[in-house]
Coordinates of C-alpha atoms (C1' of nucleotides) in Angstrom, one line a residue:
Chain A
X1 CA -30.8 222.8 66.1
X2 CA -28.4 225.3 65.5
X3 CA -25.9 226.6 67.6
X4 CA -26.7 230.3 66.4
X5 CA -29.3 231.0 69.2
X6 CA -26.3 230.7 71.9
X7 CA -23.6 233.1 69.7
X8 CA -22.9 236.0 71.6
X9 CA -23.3 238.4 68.2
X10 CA -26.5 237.0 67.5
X11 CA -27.8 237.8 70.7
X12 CA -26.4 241.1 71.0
X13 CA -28.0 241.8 67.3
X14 CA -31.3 240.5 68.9
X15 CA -30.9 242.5 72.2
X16 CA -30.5 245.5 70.1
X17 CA -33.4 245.0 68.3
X18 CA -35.5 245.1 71.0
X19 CA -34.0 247.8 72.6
X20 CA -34.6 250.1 69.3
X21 CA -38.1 248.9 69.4
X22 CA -38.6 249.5 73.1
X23 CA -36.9 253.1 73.0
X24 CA -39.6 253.9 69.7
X25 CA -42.5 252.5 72.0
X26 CA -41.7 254.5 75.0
X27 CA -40.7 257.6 73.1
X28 CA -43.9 257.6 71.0
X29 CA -46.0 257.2 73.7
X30 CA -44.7 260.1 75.3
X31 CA -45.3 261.9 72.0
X32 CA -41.6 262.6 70.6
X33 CA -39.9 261.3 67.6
X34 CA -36.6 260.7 67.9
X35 CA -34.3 257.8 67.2
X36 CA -32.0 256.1 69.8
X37 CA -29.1 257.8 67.6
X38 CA -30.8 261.0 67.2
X39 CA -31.0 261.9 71.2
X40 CA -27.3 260.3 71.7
X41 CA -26.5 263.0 69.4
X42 CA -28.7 265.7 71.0
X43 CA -27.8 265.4 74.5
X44 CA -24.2 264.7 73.6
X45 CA -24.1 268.4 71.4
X46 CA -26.5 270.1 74.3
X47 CA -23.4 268.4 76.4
X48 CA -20.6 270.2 74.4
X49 CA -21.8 273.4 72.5
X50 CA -19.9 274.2 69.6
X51 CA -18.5 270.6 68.9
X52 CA -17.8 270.0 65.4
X53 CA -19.1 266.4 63.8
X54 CA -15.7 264.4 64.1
X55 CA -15.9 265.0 67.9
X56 CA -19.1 264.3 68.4
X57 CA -19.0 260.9 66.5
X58 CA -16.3 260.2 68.6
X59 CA -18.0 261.0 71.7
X60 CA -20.7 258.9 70.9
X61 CA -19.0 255.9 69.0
X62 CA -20.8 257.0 65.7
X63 CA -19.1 256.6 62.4
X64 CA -18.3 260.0 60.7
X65 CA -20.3 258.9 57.5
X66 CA -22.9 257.8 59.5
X67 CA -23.5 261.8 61.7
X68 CA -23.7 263.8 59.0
X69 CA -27.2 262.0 58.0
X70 CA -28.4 262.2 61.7
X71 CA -27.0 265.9 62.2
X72 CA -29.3 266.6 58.9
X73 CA -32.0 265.3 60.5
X74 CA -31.6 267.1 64.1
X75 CA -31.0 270.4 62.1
X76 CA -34.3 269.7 59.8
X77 CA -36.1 269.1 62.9
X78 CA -35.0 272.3 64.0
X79 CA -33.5 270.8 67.1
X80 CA -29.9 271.4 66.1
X81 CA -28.0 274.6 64.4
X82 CA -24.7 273.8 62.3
X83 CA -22.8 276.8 61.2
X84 CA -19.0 276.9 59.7
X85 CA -16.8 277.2 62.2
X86 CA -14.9 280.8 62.3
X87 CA -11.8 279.0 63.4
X88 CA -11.4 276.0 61.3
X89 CA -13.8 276.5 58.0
X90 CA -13.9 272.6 57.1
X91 CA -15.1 272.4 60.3
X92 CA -19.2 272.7 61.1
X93 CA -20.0 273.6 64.8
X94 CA -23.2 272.1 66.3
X95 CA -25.7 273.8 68.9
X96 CA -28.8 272.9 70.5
X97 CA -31.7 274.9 69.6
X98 CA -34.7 276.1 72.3
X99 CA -36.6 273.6 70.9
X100 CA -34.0 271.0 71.4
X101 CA -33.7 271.5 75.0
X102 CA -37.3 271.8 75.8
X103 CA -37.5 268.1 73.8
X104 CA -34.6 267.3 75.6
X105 CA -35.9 268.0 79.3
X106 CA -39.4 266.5 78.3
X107 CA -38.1 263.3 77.0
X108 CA -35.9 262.1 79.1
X109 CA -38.0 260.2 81.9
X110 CA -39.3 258.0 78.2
X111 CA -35.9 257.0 77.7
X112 CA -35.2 256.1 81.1
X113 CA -38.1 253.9 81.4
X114 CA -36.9 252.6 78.0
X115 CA -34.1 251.4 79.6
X116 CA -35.7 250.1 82.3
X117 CA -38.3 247.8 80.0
X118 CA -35.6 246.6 77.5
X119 CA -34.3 244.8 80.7
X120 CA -36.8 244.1 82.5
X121 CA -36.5 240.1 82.5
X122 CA -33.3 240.3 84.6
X123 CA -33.6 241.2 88.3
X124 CA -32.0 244.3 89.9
X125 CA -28.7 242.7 90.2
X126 CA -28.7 240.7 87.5
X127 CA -29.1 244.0 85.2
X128 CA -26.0 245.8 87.6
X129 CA -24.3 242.3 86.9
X130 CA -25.4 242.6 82.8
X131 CA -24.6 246.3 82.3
X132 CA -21.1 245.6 84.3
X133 CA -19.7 242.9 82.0
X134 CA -21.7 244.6 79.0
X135 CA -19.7 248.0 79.6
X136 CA -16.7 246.0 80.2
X137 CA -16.6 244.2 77.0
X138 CA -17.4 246.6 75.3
X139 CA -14.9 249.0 76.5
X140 CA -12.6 246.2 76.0
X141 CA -13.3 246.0 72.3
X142 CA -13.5 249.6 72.2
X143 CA -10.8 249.8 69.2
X144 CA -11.8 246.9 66.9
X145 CA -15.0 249.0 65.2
X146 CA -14.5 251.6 62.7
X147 CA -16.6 253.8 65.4
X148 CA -14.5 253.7 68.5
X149 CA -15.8 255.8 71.5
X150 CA -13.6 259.1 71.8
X151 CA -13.9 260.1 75.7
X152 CA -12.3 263.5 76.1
X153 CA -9.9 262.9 78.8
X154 CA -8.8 266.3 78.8
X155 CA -11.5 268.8 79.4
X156 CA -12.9 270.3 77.1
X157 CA -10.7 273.5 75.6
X158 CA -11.3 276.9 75.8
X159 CA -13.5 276.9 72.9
X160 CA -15.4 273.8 73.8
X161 CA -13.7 271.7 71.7
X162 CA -12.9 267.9 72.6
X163 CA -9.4 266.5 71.9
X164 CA -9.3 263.0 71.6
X165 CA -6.4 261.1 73.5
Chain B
X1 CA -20.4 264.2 81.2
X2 CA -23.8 262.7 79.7
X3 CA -25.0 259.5 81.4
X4 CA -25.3 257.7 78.1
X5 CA -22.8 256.1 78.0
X6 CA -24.4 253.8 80.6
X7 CA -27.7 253.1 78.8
X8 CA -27.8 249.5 78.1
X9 CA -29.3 250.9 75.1
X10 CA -26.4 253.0 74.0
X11 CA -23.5 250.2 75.3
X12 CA -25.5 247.3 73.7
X13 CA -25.6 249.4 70.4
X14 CA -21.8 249.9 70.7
X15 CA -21.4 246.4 71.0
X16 CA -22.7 245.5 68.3
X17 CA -21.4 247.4 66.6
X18 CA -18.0 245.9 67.5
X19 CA -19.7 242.3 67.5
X20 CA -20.4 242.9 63.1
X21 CA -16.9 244.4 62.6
X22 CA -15.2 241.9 64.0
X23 CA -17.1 239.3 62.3
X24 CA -16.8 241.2 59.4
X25 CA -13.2 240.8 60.2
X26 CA -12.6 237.5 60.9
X27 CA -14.2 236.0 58.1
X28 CA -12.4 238.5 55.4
X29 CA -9.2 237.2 57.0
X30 CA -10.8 233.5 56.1
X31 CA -11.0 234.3 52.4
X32 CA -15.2 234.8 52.6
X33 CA -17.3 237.7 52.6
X34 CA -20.9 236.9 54.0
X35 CA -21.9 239.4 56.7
X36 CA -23.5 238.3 59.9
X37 CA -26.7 238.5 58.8
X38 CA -26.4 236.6 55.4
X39 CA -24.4 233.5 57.9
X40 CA -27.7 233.1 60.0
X41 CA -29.8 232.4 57.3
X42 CA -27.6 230.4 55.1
X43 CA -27.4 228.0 58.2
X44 CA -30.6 228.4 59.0
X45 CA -32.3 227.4 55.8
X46 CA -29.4 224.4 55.6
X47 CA -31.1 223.0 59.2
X48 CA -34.4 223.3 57.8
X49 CA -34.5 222.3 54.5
X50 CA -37.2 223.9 52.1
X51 CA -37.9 226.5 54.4
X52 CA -40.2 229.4 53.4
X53 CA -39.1 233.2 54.0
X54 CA -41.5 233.8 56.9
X55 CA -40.6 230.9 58.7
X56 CA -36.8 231.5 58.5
X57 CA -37.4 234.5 59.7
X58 CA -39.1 233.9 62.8
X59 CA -36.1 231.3 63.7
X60 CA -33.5 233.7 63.2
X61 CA -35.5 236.9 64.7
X62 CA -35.5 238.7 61.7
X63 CA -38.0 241.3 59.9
X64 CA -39.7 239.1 57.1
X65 CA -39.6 242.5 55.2
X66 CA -35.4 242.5 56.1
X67 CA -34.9 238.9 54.8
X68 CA -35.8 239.1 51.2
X69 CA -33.3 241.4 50.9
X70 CA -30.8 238.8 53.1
X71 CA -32.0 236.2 50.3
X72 CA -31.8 238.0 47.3
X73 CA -27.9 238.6 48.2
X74 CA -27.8 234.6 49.1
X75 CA -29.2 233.4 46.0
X76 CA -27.2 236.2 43.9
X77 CA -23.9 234.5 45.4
X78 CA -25.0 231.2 44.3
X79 CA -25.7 229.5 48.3
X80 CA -29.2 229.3 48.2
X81 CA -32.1 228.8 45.8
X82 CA -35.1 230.4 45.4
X83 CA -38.2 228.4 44.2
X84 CA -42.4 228.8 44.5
X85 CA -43.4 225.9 46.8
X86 CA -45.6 222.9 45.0
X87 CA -48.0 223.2 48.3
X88 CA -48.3 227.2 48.6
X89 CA -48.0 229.1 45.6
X90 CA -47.0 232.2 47.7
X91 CA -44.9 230.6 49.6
X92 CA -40.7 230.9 48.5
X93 CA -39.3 227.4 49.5
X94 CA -35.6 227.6 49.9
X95 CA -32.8 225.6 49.8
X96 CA -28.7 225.5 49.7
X97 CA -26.6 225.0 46.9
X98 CA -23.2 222.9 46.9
X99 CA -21.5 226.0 47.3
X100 CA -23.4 227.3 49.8
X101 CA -22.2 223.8 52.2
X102 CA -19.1 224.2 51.3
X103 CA -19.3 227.4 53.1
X104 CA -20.6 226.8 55.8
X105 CA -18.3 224.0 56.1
X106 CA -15.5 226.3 55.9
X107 CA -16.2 229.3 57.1
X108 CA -17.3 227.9 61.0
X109 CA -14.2 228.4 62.3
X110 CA -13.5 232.3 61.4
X111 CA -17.2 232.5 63.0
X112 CA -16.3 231.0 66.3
X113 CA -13.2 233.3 66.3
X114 CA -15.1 235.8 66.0
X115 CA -17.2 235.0 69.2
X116 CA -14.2 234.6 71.2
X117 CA -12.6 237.7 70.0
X118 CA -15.5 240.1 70.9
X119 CA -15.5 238.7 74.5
X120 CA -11.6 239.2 74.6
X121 CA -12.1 241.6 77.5
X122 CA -14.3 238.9 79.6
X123 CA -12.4 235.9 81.2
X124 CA -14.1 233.3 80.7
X125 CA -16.4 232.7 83.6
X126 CA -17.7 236.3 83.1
X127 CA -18.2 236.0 79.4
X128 CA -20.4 232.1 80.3
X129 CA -22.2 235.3 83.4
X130 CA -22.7 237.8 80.4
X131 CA -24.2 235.4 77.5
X132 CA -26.6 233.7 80.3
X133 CA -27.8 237.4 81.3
X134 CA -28.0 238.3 77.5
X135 CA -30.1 235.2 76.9
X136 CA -32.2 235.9 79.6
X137 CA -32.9 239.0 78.6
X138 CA -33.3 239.0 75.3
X139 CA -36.0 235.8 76.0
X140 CA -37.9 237.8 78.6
X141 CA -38.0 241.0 76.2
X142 CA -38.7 239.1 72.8
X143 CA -42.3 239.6 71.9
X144 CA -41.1 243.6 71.9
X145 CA -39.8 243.5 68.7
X146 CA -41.5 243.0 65.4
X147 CA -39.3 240.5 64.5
X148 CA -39.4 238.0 67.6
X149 CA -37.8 234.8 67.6
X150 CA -40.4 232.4 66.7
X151 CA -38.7 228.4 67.6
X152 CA -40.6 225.6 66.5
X153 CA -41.6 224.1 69.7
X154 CA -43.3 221.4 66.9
X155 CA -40.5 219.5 65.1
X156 CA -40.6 219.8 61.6
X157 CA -43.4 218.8 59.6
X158 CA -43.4 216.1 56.8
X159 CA -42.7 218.4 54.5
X160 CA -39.9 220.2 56.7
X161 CA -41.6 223.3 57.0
X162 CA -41.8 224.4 60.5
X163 CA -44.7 225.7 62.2
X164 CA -44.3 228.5 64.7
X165 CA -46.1 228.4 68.6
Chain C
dT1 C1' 7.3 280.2 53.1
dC2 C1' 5.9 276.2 50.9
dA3 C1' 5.2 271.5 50.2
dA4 C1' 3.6 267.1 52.4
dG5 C1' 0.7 265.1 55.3
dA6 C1' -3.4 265.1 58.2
dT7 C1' -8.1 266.3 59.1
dT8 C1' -13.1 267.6 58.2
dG9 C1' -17.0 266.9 55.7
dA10 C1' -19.3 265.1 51.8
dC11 C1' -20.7 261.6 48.4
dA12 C1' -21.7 257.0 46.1
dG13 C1' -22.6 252.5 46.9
dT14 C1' -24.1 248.5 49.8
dA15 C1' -26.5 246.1 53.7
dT16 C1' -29.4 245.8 57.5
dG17 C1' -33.9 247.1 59.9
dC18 C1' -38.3 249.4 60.3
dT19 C1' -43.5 251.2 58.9
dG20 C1' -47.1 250.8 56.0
dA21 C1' -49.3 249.3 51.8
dT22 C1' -50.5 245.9 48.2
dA23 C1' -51.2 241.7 45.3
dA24 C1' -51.6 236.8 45.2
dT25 C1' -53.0 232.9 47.4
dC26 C1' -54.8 229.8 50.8
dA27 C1' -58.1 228.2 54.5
dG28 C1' -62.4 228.1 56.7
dT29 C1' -67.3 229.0 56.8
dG30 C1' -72.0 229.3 55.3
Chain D
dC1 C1' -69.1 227.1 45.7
dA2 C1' -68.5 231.9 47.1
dC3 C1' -67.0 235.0 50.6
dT4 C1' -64.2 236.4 54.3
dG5 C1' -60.2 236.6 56.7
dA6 C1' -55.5 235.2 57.2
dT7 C1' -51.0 234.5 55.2
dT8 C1' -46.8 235.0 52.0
dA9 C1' -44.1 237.9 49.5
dT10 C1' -43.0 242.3 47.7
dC11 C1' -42.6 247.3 47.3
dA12 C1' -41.8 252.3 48.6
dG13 C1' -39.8 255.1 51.9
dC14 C1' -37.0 256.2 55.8
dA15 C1' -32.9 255.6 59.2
dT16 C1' -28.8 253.6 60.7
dA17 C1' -24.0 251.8 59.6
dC18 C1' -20.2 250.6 56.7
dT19 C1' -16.3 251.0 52.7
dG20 C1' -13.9 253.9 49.8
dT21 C1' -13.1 258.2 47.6
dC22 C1' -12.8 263.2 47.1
dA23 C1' -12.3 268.3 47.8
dA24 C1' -11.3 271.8 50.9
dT25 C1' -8.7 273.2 54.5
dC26 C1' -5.4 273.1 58.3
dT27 C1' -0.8 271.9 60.4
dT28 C1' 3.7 270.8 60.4
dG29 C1' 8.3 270.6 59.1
dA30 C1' 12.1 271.5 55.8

DNA sequence: TCAAGATTGACAGTATGCTGATAATCAGTG
DNA sequence: CACTGATTATCAGCATACTGTCAATCTTGA
């Protein structure tokens, strides 16, 4: 026997797994295609109009390499817009489409119950108990990925943009 | 604020994330370079000698598309080898080198580092609470994935391979 | 104001993971 | 033995993620 079965990074790699292939299942069945990453990135933009790509990444622990193939997507799907931004022209700000929102109103209760299947061994309070310690560690960690999560702890300025810090 | 944050989806993504950079970075400190994925299967196929690619996979909860790719790099490094079984002429028997036991020999400890160090924020009885609920979930939920973990309830056969259910 | 440094986005290259298809081979049945 | 169905591996194609590099642009300080 190996002792790789019982290492935390293994499991986790495993747990994620399944809760990629859960969120496809329940997504598809409710007739949508979208990725786990793809609505992080939707609801985060719908969430802040106007963000630019760094921000975003940050908001949702992406790497900055890893958006801008996402973004492409979102935009071909015609769910996002990205435009140069008039006040910082390296910049590209980000903007839900109609067709975003409507997908992201109607697909929502699919990724909810997405959550609720990918965990659906543990009891009620052993999944507070899980997400506790899971959010936790995590948060913990936060800084030792090339992706850390960027929480605007200021508000957002007057032009919507996030400042990190 | 988007609720995403609190997915189990979205956290157990992030912490994977931080789970492969910290192994990542851990074992570059240790003088090796063999990613979380490639360290599975090299000690893997080193507890079950002559393994094919299918059945490796199922005992490491991999995609048996995923692994040739995992093998190729393996065998390209000079840990493993690579040869048609006498028995099953589709079947990839594999094996590891001297080099690839040396290794593993040597590289255990950055690995166990690594677990510790992603569970930095846990004390200790909460990170023994989180892996059980992990396990326990990842058990209940693992027939969702298309790469489930397939353990040999069987022990090994004569010839070593190992038959899954 | 202008030069140095920082930031934004993009690209090339590599490594998982997945879906779906195909070829080669094996096992079981009539 | 021949046929059918299952199994092993591979391939093409797509979608994350990462490292490292680069050009364009902004910001800051001398």
């Amino acid at each position: 026997m190996t002792q790789i079965d019982d290492m935390p990074g293994h499991l986790v790699r495993r747990f994620q797994q399944i809760a990629v292939a859960v969120f496809h299942a329940e997504v598809a069945d409710a007739g949508f295609d979208l990725t786990p990453v793809q609505y992080a990135a939707l609801v985060s933009v719908n969430a802040h109009p106007d963000i630019d790509q760094v921000t975003l990444a940050g908001l949702i622990a992406y790497d900055r390499t890893t958006i801008a193939g996402v973004v492409d997507r979102l935009v071909q799907k015609g769910f996002l817009t990205r435009e140069v931004s008039d006040r910082d022209r390296r910049a590209r700000v980000l903007r839900v489409t109609d067709a975003g929102l409507e997908t992201i109103g109607n697909i929502t209760p699919a990724v909810e119950e997405a959550q609720k299947v990918m965990l659906g061994g543990l009891t009620d309070e052993e999944a507070r108990a899980f997400l506790r310690l899971l959010r936790k560690a995590t948060d913990a960690a936060n800084d030792l990925s090339r992706a850390p999560l960027r929480t605007s702890s200021t508000d957002a300025t007057a032009d919507g943009r996030i400042r990190a810090k």
